[in-house]
Coordinates of C-alpha atoms in Angstrom, one line a residue:
M873 CA 0.0 0.0 0.0
K874 CA 2.8 2.4 0.9
L875 CA 4.5 1.6 -2.4
L876 CA 1.3 2.3 -4.3
T877 CA 0.9 5.6 -2.5
R878 CA 4.5 6.6 -3.4
Y879 CA 3.8 5.7 -7.0
V880 CA 0.6 7.8 -7.1
L881 CA 2.5 10.8 -5.5
A882 CA 5.3 10.4 -8.0
I883 CA 2.9 10.6 -10.9
A884 CA 1.1 13.6 -9.4
V885 CA 4.4 15.5 -9.0
A886 CA 5.5 14.7 -12.5
A887 CA 2.2 15.9 -13.9
W888 CA 2.4 19.1 -11.9
A889 CA 6.0 19.7 -13.2
V890 CA 4.9 19.7 -16.8
L891 CA 1.9 22.0 -16.3
P892 CA 3.9 25.3 -16.9
L893 CA 5.4 23.8 -20.1
R894 CA 1.9 22.8 -21.3
A895 CA 0.4 26.1 -20.4
Q896 CA 3.1 27.8 -22.5
E897 CA 2.7 25.3 -25.4
V898 CA -1.0 25.8 -25.8
F899 CA -1.3 29.6 -25.2
P900 CA -3.0 31.3 -26.9
S901 CA -5.6 28.8 -27.9
K902 CA -8.1 31.4 -29.3
P903 CA -8.2 35.1 -30.2
V904 CA -6.6 37.5 -27.7
R905 CA -8.4 40.8 -26.7
I906 CA -6.4 43.9 -25.9
V907 CA -8.6 46.4 -23.9
V908 CA -7.7 50.0 -24.4
P909 CA -9.3 52.2 -21.7
F910 CA -9.5 55.2 -24.1
T911 CA -11.2 56.1 -27.4
A912 CA -9.6 55.1 -30.7
G913 CA -7.0 57.2 -32.3
G914 CA -4.9 58.4 -29.3
P915 CA -1.3 57.3 -28.6
T916 CA -2.4 54.5 -26.2
D917 CA -4.7 53.1 -28.9
V918 CA -2.0 53.4 -31.6
I919 CA 0.6 51.6 -29.5
A920 CA -1.9 48.8 -28.7
R921 CA -2.6 48.3 -32.4
M922 CA 1.0 48.2 -33.3
L923 CA 1.6 45.6 -30.5
G924 CA -1.5 43.6 -31.5
E925 CA -0.4 43.3 -35.1
R926 CA 3.0 41.9 -34.2
L927 CA 1.6 39.6 -31.4
S928 CA -0.9 38.2 -33.8
E929 CA 1.9 37.2 -36.2
K930 CA 3.9 35.7 -33.3
W931 CA 0.9 33.8 -31.8
K932 CA -0.8 32.8 -35.0
Q933 CA -4.0 34.0 -33.5
P934 CA -6.1 37.1 -34.1
V935 CA -5.5 40.0 -31.6
V936 CA -8.6 42.2 -31.3
I937 CA -8.4 45.8 -30.0
E938 CA -11.4 46.8 -27.8
N939 CA -11.8 50.4 -26.8
R940 CA -13.6 50.9 -23.5
A941 CA -13.2 54.6 -22.5
G942 CA -14.4 56.3 -19.4
G943 CA -14.0 56.6 -15.6
G944 CA -10.5 57.9 -15.8
S945 CA -9.5 54.6 -17.5
T946 CA -11.2 52.4 -14.8
I947 CA -14.0 51.1 -17.0
G948 CA -11.6 49.3 -19.4
T949 CA -9.3 48.2 -16.6
N950 CA -12.2 46.7 -14.7
L951 CA -13.1 44.7 -17.7
V952 CA -9.6 43.2 -17.7
A953 CA -9.7 42.5 -13.9
K954 CA -13.0 40.7 -14.2
A955 CA -12.3 38.8 -17.4
P956 CA -12.0 34.9 -17.4
P957 CA -8.5 34.2 -16.0
D958 CA -7.1 32.4 -19.0
G959 CA -4.8 35.2 -20.3
H960 CA -6.8 35.9 -23.4
T961 CA -7.8 39.3 -22.1
I962 CA -5.1 41.8 -21.5
G963 CA -5.2 45.6 -21.1
M964 CA -3.2 48.7 -21.8
V965 CA -2.7 51.1 -18.9
V966 CA -1.2 54.5 -18.4
M967 CA -0.1 56.3 -15.3
A968 CA -3.7 56.8 -14.2
H969 CA -3.4 53.1 -13.2
V970 CA -1.1 54.0 -10.3
V971 CA -2.7 57.3 -9.5
N972 CA -6.3 56.1 -9.3
P973 CA -5.9 54.1 -6.0
A974 CA -4.8 57.3 -4.3
I975 CA -7.6 59.5 -5.5
R976 CA -10.6 57.2 -6.1
S977 CA -12.4 55.5 -3.2
D978 CA -14.8 53.8 -5.5
L979 CA -12.5 51.7 -7.7
P980 CA -14.4 48.6 -8.8
Y981 CA -11.2 46.5 -8.5
D982 CA -8.1 46.2 -6.3
T983 CA -5.2 47.6 -8.4
L984 CA -2.5 45.6 -6.7
G985 CA -4.6 42.5 -5.8
D986 CA -6.7 42.0 -8.9
L987 CA -4.3 42.8 -11.7
A988 CA -0.8 41.6 -12.6
G989 CA 1.8 43.5 -14.6
L990 CA 2.9 41.9 -17.9
S991 CA 5.4 44.5 -19.3
Q992 CA 6.1 48.2 -19.2
I993 CA 5.9 49.2 -22.9
T994 CA 7.2 52.8 -22.9
T995 CA 8.5 55.6 -20.8
S996 CA 8.4 59.3 -21.6
A997 CA 9.0 62.7 -20.0
C998 CA 6.4 65.1 -18.8
V999 CA 7.4 68.7 -19.1
L1000 CA 6.5 72.0 -17.4
V1001 CA 6.0 74.6 -20.1
A1002 CA 5.0 78.3 -20.0
H1003 CA 3.5 80.9 -22.2
P1004 CA 6.2 83.3 -23.5
S1005 CA 4.7 86.2 -21.5
V1006 CA 5.5 84.5 -18.2
P1007 CA 8.4 86.5 -16.7
A1008 CA 10.2 83.3 -15.5
N1009 CA 12.6 81.7 -17.9
N1010 CA 13.7 78.7 -15.8
L1011 CA 12.4 76.8 -12.8
R1012 CA 14.4 78.8 -10.2
E1013 CA 12.8 82.0 -11.4
L1014 CA 9.3 80.4 -11.4
I1015 CA 9.8 79.4 -7.8
V1016 CA 10.8 82.9 -6.8
L1017 CA 7.8 84.3 -8.7
S1018 CA 5.3 81.9 -7.2
K1019 CA 6.5 82.6 -3.6
A1020 CA 6.3 86.4 -4.3
Q1021 CA 2.8 86.1 -5.7
P1022 CA 1.2 83.1 -3.9
A1023 CA -1.9 81.5 -5.3
T1024 CA -1.8 83.6 -8.5
L1025 CA 0.0 81.4 -11.0
S1026 CA -2.0 78.5 -12.4
Y1027 CA -1.2 75.4 -14.5
A1028 CA -3.5 73.7 -16.9
T1029 CA -4.0 69.9 -17.2
P1030 CA -6.3 67.5 -19.1
G1031 CA -8.2 66.8 -15.9
A1032 CA -8.2 66.3 -12.2
G1033 CA -6.3 63.3 -10.9
T1034 CA -4.2 63.0 -14.0
L1035 CA -0.4 62.6 -13.9
N1036 CA -0.2 66.2 -15.1
H1037 CA -2.2 67.3 -12.0
M1038 CA 0.0 65.2 -9.7
S1039 CA 3.1 66.7 -11.2
G1040 CA 2.1 70.2 -10.1
A1041 CA 1.1 68.9 -6.7
L1042 CA 4.5 67.2 -6.3
L1043 CA 6.3 70.5 -7.3
N1044 CA 4.2 72.4 -4.7
S1045 CA 5.1 69.9 -2.1
L1046 CA 8.8 69.8 -2.7
A1047 CA 9.5 73.4 -3.8
G1048 CA 7.1 75.2 -1.6
T1049 CA 5.4 76.8 -4.6
D1050 CA 1.7 77.6 -4.6
L1051 CA 0.6 76.9 -8.2
L1052 CA -3.1 76.6 -8.8
H1053 CA -4.5 73.7 -10.7
V1054 CA -6.9 74.4 -13.6
P1055 CA -8.4 71.1 -14.9
Y1056 CA -9.8 70.8 -18.4
G1057 CA -11.8 68.1 -20.1
G1058 CA -8.9 67.0 -22.2
S1059 CA -5.5 68.1 -23.6
A1060 CA -6.9 70.1 -26.6
A1061 CA -8.7 72.6 -24.4
A1062 CA -5.8 72.9 -22.0
H1063 CA -3.4 73.5 -24.9
A1064 CA -5.6 76.2 -26.4
D1065 CA -5.8 78.3 -23.2
V1066 CA -2.1 78.1 -22.5
L1067 CA -1.2 78.9 -26.1
S1068 CA -3.4 82.0 -25.9
G1069 CA -1.9 83.0 -22.5
R1070 CA -5.2 82.7 -20.6
V1071 CA -3.4 80.1 -18.3
P1072 CA 0.3 80.7 -17.9
L1073 CA 1.6 77.2 -17.3
M1074 CA 1.0 73.6 -18.2
F1075 CA 2.3 70.1 -17.3
D1076 CA 2.0 67.7 -20.2
V1077 CA 3.8 64.8 -21.9
W1078 CA 6.6 66.0 -24.2
A1079 CA 5.4 64.6 -27.5
P1080 CA 2.3 66.8 -28.0
V1081 CA 3.9 70.1 -26.9
K1082 CA 7.4 69.8 -28.5
E1083 CA 6.3 71.4 -31.8
Y1084 CA 4.8 74.4 -29.9
V1085 CA 8.2 74.8 -28.1
R1086 CA 10.2 74.6 -31.3
A1087 CA 7.9 77.2 -32.9
G1088 CA 8.5 79.5 -29.9
R1089 CA 4.9 79.5 -28.8
L1090 CA 5.8 77.8 -25.5
K1091 CA 9.0 77.7 -23.4
V1092 CA 10.3 74.8 -21.3
L1093 CA 10.9 75.5 -17.6
G1094 CA 11.7 71.9 -16.7
I1095 CA 11.6 68.2 -17.7
T1096 CA 10.1 65.8 -15.1
L1097 CA 12.6 62.9 -15.6
K1098 CA 15.5 62.4 -13.2
D1099 CA 18.0 62.8 -16.1
R1100 CA 17.8 65.0 -19.2
M1101 CA 16.2 63.6 -22.3
P1102 CA 18.7 62.0 -24.7
S1103 CA 16.7 63.3 -27.7
D1104 CA 16.6 66.9 -26.3
P1105 CA 19.4 67.3 -23.7
S1106 CA 19.4 71.1 -23.7
Y1107 CA 16.3 71.2 -21.6
P1108 CA 17.1 71.1 -17.8
T1109 CA 15.3 68.7 -15.4
I1110 CA 13.2 70.0 -12.6
A1111 CA 15.3 67.8 -10.3
E1112 CA 18.4 70.0 -11.1
T1113 CA 16.6 72.7 -9.1
V1114 CA 14.3 70.7 -6.9
P1115 CA 16.2 67.5 -5.7
G1116 CA 14.0 64.4 -5.5
F1117 CA 11.5 65.5 -8.1
E1118 CA 10.8 62.8 -10.7
V1119 CA 7.7 62.0 -12.7
V1120 CA 7.7 59.3 -15.4
S1121 CA 4.9 58.8 -17.9
A1122 CA 4.6 55.2 -18.8
F1123 CA 2.4 52.8 -20.9
G1124 CA 2.2 49.2 -19.9
M1125 CA 0.1 46.0 -20.1
V1126 CA -1.7 44.1 -17.4
T1127 CA -4.0 41.1 -17.0
S1128 CA -6.0 39.5 -14.3
S1129 CA -3.9 38.3 -11.3
R1130 CA -5.9 35.1 -11.4
V1131 CA -4.2 34.1 -14.7
P1132 CA -1.8 31.1 -14.2
R1133 CA 1.7 32.4 -13.6
P1134 CA 3.2 30.4 -16.5
V1135 CA 0.8 32.2 -18.9
I1136 CA 1.7 35.6 -17.3
E1137 CA 5.4 34.9 -17.9
K1138 CA 4.8 33.9 -21.5
L1139 CA 2.6 37.0 -22.2
G1140 CA 5.3 39.2 -20.6
A1141 CA 8.1 37.7 -22.5
D1142 CA 6.4 37.8 -25.9
I1143 CA 5.2 41.4 -25.4
A1144 CA 8.7 42.5 -24.2
A1145 CA 10.3 40.8 -27.2
V1146 CA 8.1 42.8 -29.6
V1147 CA 8.8 46.1 -27.8
R1148 CA 12.5 45.5 -28.2
E1149 CA 12.3 44.8 -31.9
P1150 CA 14.3 47.6 -33.8
A1151 CA 11.3 48.4 -36.1
F1152 CA 8.8 48.6 -33.2
A1153 CA 11.2 50.6 -31.0
A1154 CA 11.8 53.1 -33.8
K1155 CA 8.1 53.7 -34.2
V1156 CA 7.7 54.3 -30.4
R1157 CA 10.5 56.9 -30.5
D1158 CA 8.7 58.7 -33.3
F1159 CA 6.0 59.3 -30.7
G1160 CA 8.5 60.9 -28.4
M1161 CA 8.7 57.8 -26.1
E1162 CA 11.4 55.3 -25.2
P1163 CA 10.7 51.6 -25.5
V1164 CA 11.2 49.5 -22.3
G1165 CA 10.0 45.9 -22.6
S1166 CA 10.3 44.9 -18.9
S1167 CA 9.5 41.6 -17.3
P1168 CA 6.3 41.0 -15.3
Q1169 CA 8.3 41.1 -12.1
E1170 CA 9.9 44.4 -13.0
Y1171 CA 6.7 46.0 -14.1
D1172 CA 4.9 44.8 -10.9
R1173 CA 7.6 46.4 -8.8
F1174 CA 7.2 49.7 -10.8
I1175 CA 3.5 49.7 -10.3
R1176 CA 3.7 49.1 -6.5
S1177 CA 6.4 51.7 -6.1
E1178 CA 4.4 54.3 -8.1
V1179 CA 1.1 53.5 -6.2
S1180 CA 2.9 54.0 -2.9
R1181 CA 4.6 57.3 -4.1
W1182 CA 1.4 58.9 -5.4
S1183 CA -0.6 57.9 -2.4
R1184 CA 1.9 59.7 -0.3
V1185 CA 1.8 62.8 -2.5
V1186 CA -2.0 62.9 -2.4
R1187 CA -2.1 62.6 1.4
E1188 CA 0.6 65.3 1.9
S1189 CA -1.1 67.7 -0.6
N1190 CA -4.6 66.9 0.6
I1191 CA -5.8 66.5 -3.0
K1192 CA -9.5 65.8 -3.5
V1193 CA -11.0 64.6 -6.8
Q1194 CA -14.7 64.6 -7.3

């Protein structure tokens, strides 16, 4: 009887050992859905479609892009969190993914518990720009101006709770400035008012404002990355004046945390391999972003670190978002 028991256990252990291999061999077994939590046509959607095309070729399965906009990206992300845990539903996320837990008490999912990182796709700088009429030409001068005229200088963003909003809150916290936040219903309206001079300042990602800067319609006061941008090294970082300031804009991919770990590892490895392809990386750089292609473990660490950091900023700045 003992011999039989040992024999059965040996078979069970052997079967368990090959499960990861089999999971990787059969995945994907049907079309894969990439959920984009924004409308079609934006940079997140374009990057997702680029990825989907290459992943479809790699997997020999259709990859379908599904746009589910709304709720500050939470509607689409919730769809991913609640999807069948077989790895055939994955989602694009932006930095709202790590800010939302700090500012929204009604999230329909647990960001860290219900979702698993697959790979960070890109990283890019945010930038603090000013209308040419602003008398400050660098960050040090802006800080002096803000302290001399508290609660008079304002900065525009695409909306409350965005990374752009958080960038201004972080600057106020670290530099002692008193910049007022002016949220808009999107980037286009914010750009229009800053370009006209109705609002003097704006935090935004580099790609959509760089042409305005090069045309002399806006001026750069600081880049939010820790180091200067390799593509435009003449622009100083905010950290050069305010030590410890760093804001990174990033795109990534997640799936349900209930998906078997071998499938998560395969998804992450395949996505990262595509991101690192020279042709794909070149297209990403055309958008003003840098390709990353991290592992699931690396992206999970990034997500947890950013959730912790922005939660602290929100508490210290007493930010309220309706």
